[in-house]
Coordinates of C-alpha atoms and ligand atoms in Angstrom, one line a residue:
M1 CA -36.1 -7.4 5.3
N2 CA -37.5 -10.6 7.3
I3 CA -38.6 -9.9 11.1
V4 CA -38.3 -13.5 12.4
T5 CA -40.1 -13.6 15.5
P6 CA -39.5 -15.1 18.9
S7 CA -41.1 -18.0 18.6
E8 CA -39.7 -19.2 15.4
L9 CA -36.3 -18.5 16.4
K10 CA -36.3 -22.3 18.5
L11 CA -36.9 -23.9 15.4
G12 CA -33.6 -24.4 15.0
K13 CA -30.8 -25.9 12.9
A14 CA -30.9 -28.7 15.6
E15 CA -33.7 -30.3 13.4
L16 CA -32.2 -29.5 10.3
N17 CA -29.7 -32.2 10.7
E18 CA -27.2 -33.9 12.9
A19 CA -24.2 -32.3 13.6
P20 CA -23.4 -32.1 17.4
W21 CA -25.2 -28.8 19.0
W22 CA -22.1 -26.7 20.0
K23 CA -21.1 -26.6 15.4
G24 CA -21.4 -23.6 14.5
A25 CA -23.0 -22.6 17.8
V26 CA -23.6 -18.5 18.6
I27 CA -22.5 -18.3 22.4
Y28 CA -23.4 -15.4 24.3
H29 CA -21.2 -14.4 27.0
I30 CA -22.0 -13.1 30.0
Y31 CA -19.6 -11.7 31.9
P32 CA -21.0 -12.2 35.5
R33 CA -20.1 -9.1 36.9
S34 CA -21.6 -6.6 35.0
Y35 CA -24.8 -8.5 33.8
Y36 CA -27.9 -7.2 36.3
D37 CA -27.3 -7.6 39.9
S38 CA -30.5 -9.3 41.8
N39 CA -29.4 -8.5 45.2
G40 CA -28.5 -4.7 45.1
D41 CA -24.9 -4.9 45.8
G42 CA -23.6 -3.5 43.2
I43 CA -22.3 -6.3 41.7
G44 CA -24.2 -8.8 39.1
D45 CA -24.5 -12.1 40.1
L46 CA -26.0 -16.1 38.9
R47 CA -29.1 -14.9 40.3
G48 CA -29.5 -11.9 37.8
V49 CA -28.4 -14.0 34.9
I50 CA -31.4 -16.4 35.8
E51 CA -33.1 -13.6 35.8
K52 CA -31.9 -12.3 32.6
L53 CA -32.7 -15.7 30.4
D54 CA -35.5 -15.4 28.8
Y55 CA -34.4 -11.7 27.5
I56 CA -31.3 -14.6 26.3
A57 CA -32.5 -17.6 24.6
S58 CA -35.3 -14.2 22.9
L59 CA -31.7 -13.2 21.4
G60 CA -32.6 -16.6 19.2
V61 CA -28.4 -17.8 20.9
D62 CA -27.6 -21.4 21.2
A63 CA -25.8 -21.2 24.0
I64 CA -24.3 -19.3 27.1
W65 CA -20.1 -18.6 28.0
L66 CA -19.8 -17.7 31.6
S67 CA -17.0 -15.6 32.7
P68 CA -16.0 -17.5 35.8
F69 CA -18.1 -16.4 38.8
F70 CA -15.9 -18.9 41.1
K71 CA -14.2 -18.8 44.3
S72 CA -11.9 -15.6 44.1
P73 CA -10.2 -13.3 46.1
Q74 CA -11.7 -11.8 43.2
A75 CA -7.6 -10.2 41.9
D76 CA -8.3 -10.3 38.5
F77 CA -11.3 -10.8 38.5
G78 CA -12.0 -14.3 39.2
Y79 CA -9.7 -15.1 37.0
D80 CA -8.2 -15.9 40.1
I81 CA -9.2 -19.0 41.3
S82 CA -8.7 -20.1 45.2
D83 CA -11.4 -23.0 45.0
Y84 CA -12.8 -24.4 41.9
R85 CA -15.3 -26.4 43.0
E86 CA -17.2 -23.0 44.8
I87 CA -19.1 -20.4 43.6
D88 CA -17.9 -16.2 44.7
P89 CA -20.2 -15.1 47.8
D90 CA -20.4 -12.2 45.1
F91 CA -22.2 -13.8 42.0
G92 CA -24.5 -16.3 44.8
T93 CA -24.6 -19.6 45.8
I94 CA -24.3 -23.5 44.5
E95 CA -28.0 -24.3 44.6
D96 CA -28.0 -20.2 42.4
F97 CA -25.6 -22.2 40.2
D98 CA -28.0 -25.4 40.0
D99 CA -30.7 -23.4 38.7
L100 CA -29.6 -21.4 36.2
V101 CA -28.6 -24.9 34.3
E102 CA -31.6 -26.3 34.7
E103 CA -33.5 -22.8 33.8
A104 CA -30.7 -22.4 31.3
H105 CA -31.9 -26.3 29.4
N106 CA -36.0 -25.4 30.1
L107 CA -35.2 -22.5 27.6
G108 CA -32.8 -24.8 25.2
L109 CA -29.9 -22.8 26.0
K110 CA -26.4 -24.4 27.2
I111 CA -24.1 -23.9 29.2
I112 CA -20.2 -23.2 29.4
I113 CA -18.3 -22.2 32.1
D114 CA -14.8 -20.7 31.7
Q115 CA -12.1 -23.4 32.7
V116 CA -8.6 -21.5 34.3
Y117 CA -5.8 -24.0 34.0
A118 CA -3.4 -22.2 33.6
H119 CA -3.0 -20.8 37.2
T120 CA -4.9 -20.5 40.0
S121 CA -5.2 -17.4 43.4
D122 CA -2.3 -17.0 45.6
E123 CA -4.7 -18.1 47.7
H124 CA -6.1 -21.3 46.6
A125 CA -4.9 -24.1 48.8
W126 CA -2.9 -25.7 47.1
F127 CA -0.7 -22.9 46.4
E128 CA -0.8 -22.7 50.5
E129 CA 0.4 -26.0 50.1
S130 CA 2.6 -25.0 48.6
R131 CA 5.2 -22.9 49.6
Q132 CA 5.8 -24.2 52.5
S133 CA 7.6 -26.2 51.8
K134 CA 9.7 -28.0 49.2
T135 CA 9.6 -31.0 49.6
N136 CA 5.3 -31.6 50.5
E137 CA 2.6 -33.0 48.6
K138 CA 2.1 -30.0 46.7
S139 CA 6.0 -28.6 46.3
D140 CA 5.4 -29.4 42.5
W141 CA 2.1 -28.6 42.2
Y142 CA 3.7 -24.5 40.7
V143 CA 6.7 -23.5 38.5
W144 CA 9.9 -22.5 41.6
A145 CA 12.7 -21.7 41.1
D146 CA 16.1 -20.4 43.0
P147 CA 17.4 -17.4 41.9
K148 CA 20.1 -16.8 40.5
V149 CA 23.6 -16.2 41.8
D150 CA 23.0 -12.7 42.5
G151 CA 19.3 -13.3 44.0
T152 CA 17.3 -12.1 41.0
P153 CA 14.5 -14.2 38.7
P154 CA 15.8 -17.6 37.0
N155 CA 15.2 -16.3 33.7
N156 CA 14.0 -13.3 31.7
W157 CA 10.5 -14.0 31.5
Q158 CA 8.1 -11.5 31.6
S159 CA 4.3 -11.4 33.4
V160 CA 1.4 -10.2 31.3
F161 CA 0.7 -7.3 33.3
G162 CA 4.3 -6.4 33.5
G163 CA 7.0 -6.9 34.5
P164 CA 9.3 -10.1 35.4
A165 CA 6.7 -13.6 35.8
W166 CA 8.9 -13.8 38.7
E167 CA 8.4 -13.3 42.2
W168 CA 10.3 -13.9 45.7
D169 CA 8.6 -15.6 47.9
A170 CA 10.5 -15.8 51.4
R171 CA 9.1 -19.6 52.8
R172 CA 11.0 -21.6 50.3
Q173 CA 13.2 -18.8 49.4
Q174 CA 12.9 -19.3 45.1
Y175 CA 10.6 -17.3 42.9
Y176 CA 7.5 -19.1 42.0
M177 CA 6.3 -17.9 37.9
H178 CA 3.2 -16.3 37.1
N179 CA 2.3 -15.3 34.0
F180 CA -0.1 -13.1 35.1
L181 CA -0.6 -10.9 37.8
K182 CA 2.0 -12.1 41.1
Q183 CA -1.5 -13.6 42.4
Q184 CA -2.1 -15.8 40.1
P185 CA 1.2 -18.1 40.8
Q186 CA 1.4 -20.2 37.5
L187 CA 0.3 -24.7 37.5
N188 CA 2.7 -27.0 36.7
V189 CA 0.2 -28.5 34.3
H190 CA 3.6 -30.9 33.5
N191 CA 2.6 -32.5 36.9
P192 CA -0.3 -35.6 36.0
D193 CA -1.3 -35.4 39.9
V194 CA -2.1 -31.4 39.0
Q195 CA -3.7 -32.4 35.4
K196 CA -5.7 -35.0 37.7
A197 CA -7.2 -32.6 39.8
I198 CA -7.8 -30.3 37.0
I199 CA -9.4 -33.3 35.2
E200 CA -11.8 -33.8 39.0
V201 CA -12.6 -30.0 38.5
M202 CA -14.1 -30.8 35.4
R203 CA -16.0 -33.7 36.0
F204 CA -17.5 -32.4 39.4
W205 CA -18.9 -29.6 36.5
M206 CA -20.5 -32.2 34.3
D207 CA -21.9 -34.1 37.1
R208 CA -23.4 -30.7 37.2
G209 CA -24.8 -30.8 34.3
V210 CA -22.7 -27.8 32.0
D211 CA -22.3 -28.2 28.6
G212 CA -18.6 -27.3 27.5
F213 CA -15.9 -25.4 28.9
R214 CA -14.0 -21.9 27.9
M215 CA -10.1 -22.9 28.0
D216 CA -8.4 -19.5 29.0
A217 CA -5.2 -18.4 28.1
I218 CA -4.7 -22.7 27.5
N219 CA -1.4 -22.2 25.5
F220 CA 0.4 -20.2 28.8
A221 CA -0.3 -24.2 30.9
M222 CA 2.9 -25.2 30.1
H223 CA 6.3 -23.5 30.8
N224 CA 10.1 -25.0 29.2
R225 CA 11.2 -26.7 32.5
A226 CA 14.5 -25.7 31.9
M227 CA 13.5 -22.6 32.5
T228 CA 16.1 -21.7 28.9
D229 CA 15.2 -17.2 28.9
N230 CA 12.9 -16.3 25.6
P231 CA 15.4 -14.3 23.0
P232 CA 14.0 -10.1 22.0
S233 CA 10.7 -10.2 19.6
N234 CA 12.5 -7.2 18.3
K235 CA 9.7 -5.0 17.9
N236 CA 9.4 -1.2 18.2
F237 CA 9.9 0.1 21.3
A238 CA 7.3 2.5 20.6
D239 CA 5.0 0.3 19.5
V240 CA 4.7 -1.8 22.8
T241 CA 3.9 -1.1 26.1
R242 CA 4.8 -3.8 27.9
P243 CA 8.2 -5.9 28.9
F244 CA 6.2 -9.5 27.7
D245 CA 5.6 -7.3 24.3
M246 CA 9.4 -7.6 23.8
Q247 CA 10.4 -11.2 23.9
K248 CA 9.4 -13.7 22.1
R249 CA 7.4 -15.9 24.8
I250 CA 8.7 -19.6 23.2
H251 CA 9.5 -20.6 26.8
N252 CA 7.1 -18.9 29.1
Q253 CA 4.1 -20.3 27.6
S254 CA 2.6 -22.6 23.1
Q255 CA 5.6 -25.8 24.9
P256 CA 5.0 -28.4 22.9
E257 CA 3.6 -30.5 25.3
I258 CA 0.9 -28.9 25.8
P259 CA -1.3 -31.2 22.7
L260 CA -1.0 -33.9 24.5
F261 CA -3.1 -32.8 28.4
M262 CA -5.4 -31.3 25.6
E263 CA -6.1 -35.0 24.6
R264 CA -5.8 -36.9 28.2
I265 CA -9.1 -34.3 29.0
R266 CA -11.2 -35.5 25.7
S267 CA -11.0 -39.4 26.9
E268 CA -12.5 -37.9 30.1
L269 CA -14.9 -35.5 28.4
N270 CA -15.6 -38.6 25.8
K271 CA -17.2 -39.9 28.5
Y272 CA -20.1 -37.2 29.0
G273 CA -21.0 -36.9 26.0
E274 CA -21.6 -33.4 23.5
I275 CA -19.0 -31.9 25.7
F276 CA -17.9 -29.1 24.4
T277 CA -14.5 -27.8 24.3
V278 CA -13.2 -24.1 23.7
A279 CA -10.0 -22.9 23.7
E280 CA -8.7 -19.3 24.4
I281 CA -5.3 -18.5 22.5
G282 CA -2.9 -16.0 22.5
G283 CA 0.3 -14.3 21.4
D284 CA 1.9 -15.2 17.9
E285 CA 1.9 -18.4 17.4
A286 CA -2.5 -18.3 17.8
L287 CA -3.3 -19.7 14.4
H288 CA -0.5 -22.4 14.9
E289 CA -2.0 -23.1 17.9
M290 CA -5.7 -23.3 16.8
R291 CA -5.1 -25.5 14.2
D292 CA -2.6 -27.5 16.9
Y293 CA -5.2 -27.9 19.3
T294 CA -7.9 -28.8 17.8
Y295 CA -6.1 -30.9 15.1
G296 CA -8.2 -34.3 14.5
N297 CA -10.9 -36.1 16.9
E298 CA -9.1 -36.1 20.0
R299 CA -8.3 -32.6 20.8
L300 CA -10.5 -30.0 21.1
N301 CA -12.9 -28.6 19.6
S302 CA -12.7 -25.5 18.5
A303 CA -10.7 -22.3 19.4
Y304 CA -10.4 -18.3 18.8
S305 CA -7.7 -16.4 18.9
F306 CA -7.3 -12.5 19.2
D307 CA -7.5 -11.6 15.8
F308 CA -10.5 -9.4 15.6
L309 CA -9.8 -8.3 19.2
D310 CA -6.8 -6.3 19.2
G311 CA -5.0 -4.9 16.2
P312 CA -5.9 -3.4 12.9
P313 CA -9.3 -2.3 11.7
I314 CA -11.7 -5.3 10.5
S315 CA -11.3 -5.1 6.5
A316 CA -11.5 -7.6 3.6
D317 CA -8.2 -8.6 3.4
K318 CA -8.4 -9.9 7.4
V319 CA -11.7 -11.8 7.1
R320 CA -9.4 -13.3 3.9
G321 CA -6.3 -14.2 5.5
T322 CA -7.6 -15.5 8.7
L323 CA -10.4 -16.7 7.8
G324 CA -8.9 -18.5 4.6
N325 CA -6.4 -20.6 7.2
W326 CA -9.2 -22.9 8.0
T327 CA -9.8 -24.8 5.1
G328 CA -12.0 -27.7 5.9
E329 CA -9.4 -29.8 5.0
K330 CA -9.6 -33.0 7.1
N331 CA -8.9 -33.3 10.5
E332 CA -9.3 -30.1 11.0
G333 CA -10.6 -28.0 14.7
W334 CA -12.9 -26.2 13.8
P335 CA -12.4 -22.6 14.2
S336 CA -14.6 -20.0 16.4
W337 CA -14.7 -16.3 16.3
A338 CA -15.3 -13.0 19.0
F339 CA -15.5 -9.7 17.6
E340 CA -15.8 -8.0 20.7
N341 CA -15.8 -9.9 25.1
H342 CA -14.3 -8.7 28.5
D343 CA -11.0 -8.0 27.0
A344 CA -11.0 -6.2 23.8
P345 CA -12.6 -2.3 23.4
R346 CA -15.8 -2.4 22.0
A347 CA -15.5 -3.1 18.7
V348 CA -17.7 -0.3 17.0
S349 CA -15.3 2.0 18.8
R350 CA -12.1 0.9 18.1
W351 CA -13.4 -0.3 14.1
A352 CA -15.8 2.9 13.3
S353 CA -16.3 6.2 13.8
P354 CA -18.6 7.4 16.4
E355 CA -20.9 9.1 14.2
K356 CA -21.1 5.2 11.5
R357 CA -21.4 3.2 15.1
W358 CA -25.3 2.4 13.4
N359 CA -24.1 0.9 10.6
A360 CA -20.9 -0.6 11.1
A361 CA -22.1 -2.2 14.9
R362 CA -25.1 -4.3 12.1
N363 CA -21.9 -4.8 9.2
Y364 CA -20.5 -6.3 12.2
M365 CA -22.7 -8.0 13.5
M366 CA -24.0 -9.4 10.0
V367 CA -19.7 -10.3 9.4
L368 CA -19.3 -12.1 13.1
L369 CA -22.5 -14.3 12.1
S370 CA -22.6 -15.5 9.1
L371 CA -18.0 -16.8 8.6
R372 CA -17.4 -19.9 8.9
G373 CA -17.1 -21.1 13.0
N374 CA -18.8 -20.1 15.6
A375 CA -19.9 -17.1 16.7
F376 CA -19.0 -15.0 20.3
I377 CA -21.1 -12.4 20.8
Y378 CA -20.4 -10.2 24.0
Q379 CA -23.4 -8.9 25.7
G380 CA -24.0 -6.0 24.8
E381 CA -22.6 -6.5 21.6
E382 CA -26.0 -7.2 20.3
L383 CA -27.2 -3.4 21.3
G384 CA -24.2 -2.0 19.6
L385 CA -23.0 -0.9 23.0
P386 CA -20.0 1.5 21.7
Q387 CA -17.0 1.4 24.3
G388 CA -17.5 2.1 28.3
E389 CA -15.3 5.1 29.7
V390 CA -13.4 4.7 33.0
P391 CA -12.2 7.6 34.5
F392 CA -9.2 7.2 36.4
E393 CA -10.3 7.6 39.7
H394 CA -13.3 4.6 39.6
L395 CA -10.8 1.8 37.1
K396 CA -10.3 -1.8 38.5
D397 CA -8.9 -3.0 36.4
P398 CA -5.2 -3.9 37.9
E399 CA -3.9 -3.4 33.8
A400 CA -5.5 -0.6 32.8
I401 CA -3.8 1.2 36.5
A402 CA -0.7 -0.3 36.1
N403 CA -0.1 0.3 32.8
W404 CA -2.3 3.9 32.8
P405 CA -2.5 5.9 30.3
R406 CA -0.5 4.2 28.0
T407 CA -3.6 1.1 27.8
L408 CA -7.0 1.9 28.2
G409 CA -7.9 -1.1 30.1
R410 CA -11.2 -3.9 30.0
D411 CA -12.6 -2.1 32.2
G412 CA -14.7 0.3 29.2
A413 CA -15.4 -3.4 27.8
R414 CA -16.3 -4.3 31.5
V415 CA -19.3 -2.2 32.3
P416 CA -22.5 -2.7 34.1
M417 CA -25.3 -4.3 30.6
P418 CA -27.4 -1.1 30.1
W419 CA -31.3 -2.3 30.9
V420 CA -33.2 0.6 31.8
K421 CA -32.7 3.5 30.4
D422 CA -34.5 6.0 32.4
A423 CA -33.2 4.5 36.1
P424 CA -31.0 5.1 38.3
N425 CA -28.1 2.6 37.0
A426 CA -29.6 1.4 34.2
G427 CA -31.9 -0.7 35.2
F428 CA -28.2 -3.0 35.9
T429 CA -28.8 -2.5 40.0
T430 CA -29.8 -0.6 43.3
G431 CA -27.1 -0.3 44.7
T432 CA -23.9 0.9 43.8
P433 CA -22.3 0.0 40.6
W434 CA -18.5 -1.9 40.6
L435 CA -18.1 -0.4 38.0
P436 CA -19.9 3.5 36.6
V437 CA -22.6 2.8 34.1
D438 CA -21.7 4.5 30.6
A439 CA -24.1 7.7 29.2
K440 CA -23.7 6.9 25.9
Q441 CA -24.9 3.1 26.8
A442 CA -28.0 3.9 28.5
A443 CA -29.2 5.5 26.1
L444 CA -29.2 2.5 24.4
A445 CA -30.6 0.2 27.3
V446 CA -32.5 -2.7 26.8
D447 CA -36.3 -1.2 27.2
T448 CA -35.5 1.3 24.4
Q449 CA -34.3 -1.0 21.8
D450 CA -36.8 -3.6 23.1
G451 CA -39.2 -4.3 20.1
C452 CA -38.5 -1.2 17.9
S453 CA -38.0 -3.0 14.7
P454 CA -34.9 0.2 13.4
C455 CA -33.1 -0.3 16.7
M456 CA -29.7 -2.4 16.8
L457 CA -31.5 -5.3 18.9
S458 CA -34.2 -6.4 16.5
F459 CA -31.4 -6.6 14.0
T460 CA -29.6 -8.9 15.7
R461 CA -32.6 -11.3 16.5
A462 CA -33.3 -11.3 12.4
A463 CA -30.0 -11.6 11.2
M464 CA -30.0 -14.7 13.9
G465 CA -33.2 -16.0 12.8
V466 CA -31.7 -16.4 9.1
R467 CA -28.6 -17.9 10.6
R468 CA -30.6 -20.3 12.1
K469 CA -33.1 -21.6 10.0
S470 CA -29.3 -21.9 7.8
D471 CA -27.0 -25.1 7.3
A472 CA -24.8 -22.8 4.9
L473 CA -24.8 -20.3 7.3
T474 CA -23.8 -22.3 10.5
R475 CA -21.7 -25.6 9.2
G476 CA -21.3 -24.7 5.5
S477 CA -18.3 -24.7 3.0
M478 CA -16.6 -20.9 2.6
T479 CA -15.7 -19.8 -0.9
F480 CA -14.3 -16.2 -1.0
L481 CA -14.9 -14.2 -4.2
D482 CA -12.9 -11.7 -5.8
T483 CA -14.7 -7.9 -5.6
H484 CA -12.3 -5.9 -7.6
N485 CA -13.0 -3.2 -4.8
S486 CA -10.4 -3.6 -1.7
S487 CA -13.2 -2.2 0.2
V488 CA -15.7 -4.7 -0.7
L489 CA -15.6 -8.0 1.0
A490 CA -17.8 -11.7 -0.3
Y491 CA -18.0 -14.9 0.0
M492 CA -20.4 -17.9 -0.9
R493 CA -21.5 -20.4 2.4
R494 CA -22.2 -23.6 1.4
Y495 CA -24.2 -26.3 2.5
E496 CA -25.4 -29.5 -0.4
D497 CA -28.1 -27.9 -2.5
E498 CA -28.5 -24.8 0.3
H499 CA -26.1 -21.3 -1.5
Y500 CA -25.6 -18.2 0.4
L501 CA -24.2 -15.0 -0.7
C502 CA -22.9 -12.7 1.6
V503 CA -21.4 -9.4 0.8
F504 CA -20.4 -6.3 2.9
N505 CA -18.7 -2.8 2.2
F506 CA -16.3 -1.8 4.9
S507 CA -16.0 1.8 3.7
D508 CA -18.6 4.5 4.9
K509 CA -17.9 5.5 1.2
H510 CA -20.6 4.3 -1.0
S511 CA -18.3 1.2 -2.8
H512 CA -19.1 -0.8 -5.6
W513 CA -18.3 -4.3 -6.4
N514 CA -18.4 -6.6 -9.5
H515 CA -18.2 -10.1 -9.9
H516 CA -21.1 -12.2 -12.4
L517 CA -23.3 -14.1 -10.7
G518 CA -26.2 -15.4 -12.7
K519 CA -29.8 -15.9 -12.3
G520 CA -31.7 -16.6 -9.0
W521 CA -30.3 -15.1 -6.3
K522 CA -32.3 -13.5 -3.6
V523 CA -31.3 -10.7 -1.7
V524 CA -32.7 -12.3 2.4
F525 CA -30.9 -9.8 4.5
S526 CA -29.9 -6.7 4.7
H527 CA -29.5 -3.0 6.0
D528 CA -28.5 0.4 5.3
G529 CA -31.7 1.2 2.5
M530 CA -30.9 -2.2 0.1
S531 CA -34.0 -3.7 0.3
D532 CA -35.0 -8.1 -0.7
G533 CA -34.9 -8.5 -4.1
W534 CA -34.0 -10.4 -6.7
E535 CA -31.4 -7.9 -7.3
V536 CA -28.1 -8.5 -6.5
P537 CA -26.5 -4.6 -5.0
H538 CA -23.6 -3.9 -6.7
D539 CA -24.1 -0.9 -5.9
L540 CA -23.5 0.1 -1.7
P541 CA -23.7 2.4 0.8
G542 CA -21.3 3.1 3.0
Y543 CA -20.9 0.0 6.0
S544 CA -24.1 -1.4 4.4
A545 CA -24.8 -5.3 3.8
F546 CA -26.5 -7.8 2.5
W547 CA -27.2 -11.9 2.5
A548 CA -28.7 -13.3 -0.7
K549 CA -29.7 -16.8 -0.7
L550 CA -29.2 -19.1 -4.6
E551 CA -33.7 -19.8 -4.9
K552 CA -33.5 -21.1 -7.8
Ligands
NOJ601 C1 -7.6 -14.8 29.9 C2 -9.0 -13.9 30.9 O1 -10.4 -13.6 29.5 C3 -8.3 -13.0 30.9 O2 -9.5 -11.1 31.5 C4 -7.5 -13.2 32.5 O3 -6.8 -11.8 32.6 C5 -6.6 -13.9 31.7 N1 -6.6 -14.7 31.0 C6 -5.3 -14.3 33.1 O4 -6.1 -15.4 33.7

């Protein structure tokens, strides 16, 4: 196997071609609350991220995406923002943020921040003002509606986290809408003044040097102003946990005006140079919306969906079906992919049995790093961490608490990052961690894997090194091959005369695949018993994977 040293990692694709920095980037997703606590209060912070920047750079990623660190009452752990321009004291100060940007840039890392425009916190000054009366200057900044004559909410819309999407407000004698928690009132993004205010927030952060924005729940940013009832989804009751899933959400989200707002955003961002924008898109219309919001050159650069974050385990069909929608035709945007994040259980725990986890984690990392698009790596994915266990009495996620025990919730993906196996709290904090450290994860801490060549961490770094040096893997085309075996996925990545063949066995058993490829292929990266060499393996051990390059 090719092990690439950290100094070689610096020689990246930027030197190899002139594509915008974000095209084919690998983005390391940090949930700051759980990354590293620099001041012993049990909560990770921006200084903690600064202290770990060398580690992050050593992975060979291009950028960091930080989940929200803005002022917030933390009802939804930062996705309920009460001031878009202030840093929450839990996470530090604006000086810490400025230092983070500067130090990250010195290491060649770009900074992407989360922006939440669909809603604010109910403690945001805009909402405080809006709820005062039906006539004040911000009265139309949120989604307000009169009750029906019988006092019930204006329509049947349901919130993601459970229960109606409406909360009564005695001051205005009206309901306000919230797609998530009632502490997250829905902004009325149809209102041009709201759009203007949002764009001013973006400018504030671009002036501080950020390189990109991840746009939270962007297909929830607008509602149907006619307030029409949603029709039923006709899903099987036994398959759903929330009333939200029992509707086709065609009126409380996914409105046709959203792409026009994207265009307005983009025209502002263009004034700042190569600012990367990536939308988070959930729901049944995700594929269509990913394409729509990134269409042409005037909307967002990229989008990612929940295709690999929930639903059935990864399979050859699933990858073909999902990626096959991105053909590279003119005007098509550029997709991004995530297998893990702060909202989804760890992929290795969702997709593989505990005994096979080591092999599966390597297989999945190789898939993620060779898909056509940008790759998001969630903190700890580079270590192959399984899902953390959080007993009910320690749960913090409001969604998990509300839906216990049907939904295990998001805390298991948010438990603290393990840094030092034998230190208290796995080295995350000297205080009491906000969520318990998971013992299984502590055994895989960074210190146990750093410098250990058979470990997942070295494997991730090495795979990153191969990807960074390859135009084909970062931005090449993708062609699926027929493998004559449903467990085996094979595709070709190509850029000009550089050709990569990527093959994965998703079964835990030996699998054979067939495809006549001709000569000249050399396996340059693999795991599980397939050494580098000129023979393209056709007998694949369980969960094995390889990348081969056409050399002659
Ligand atoms: C998506 C975020 O990833 C999630 O954590 C949050 O709860 C919702 N958006 C609401 O902002």
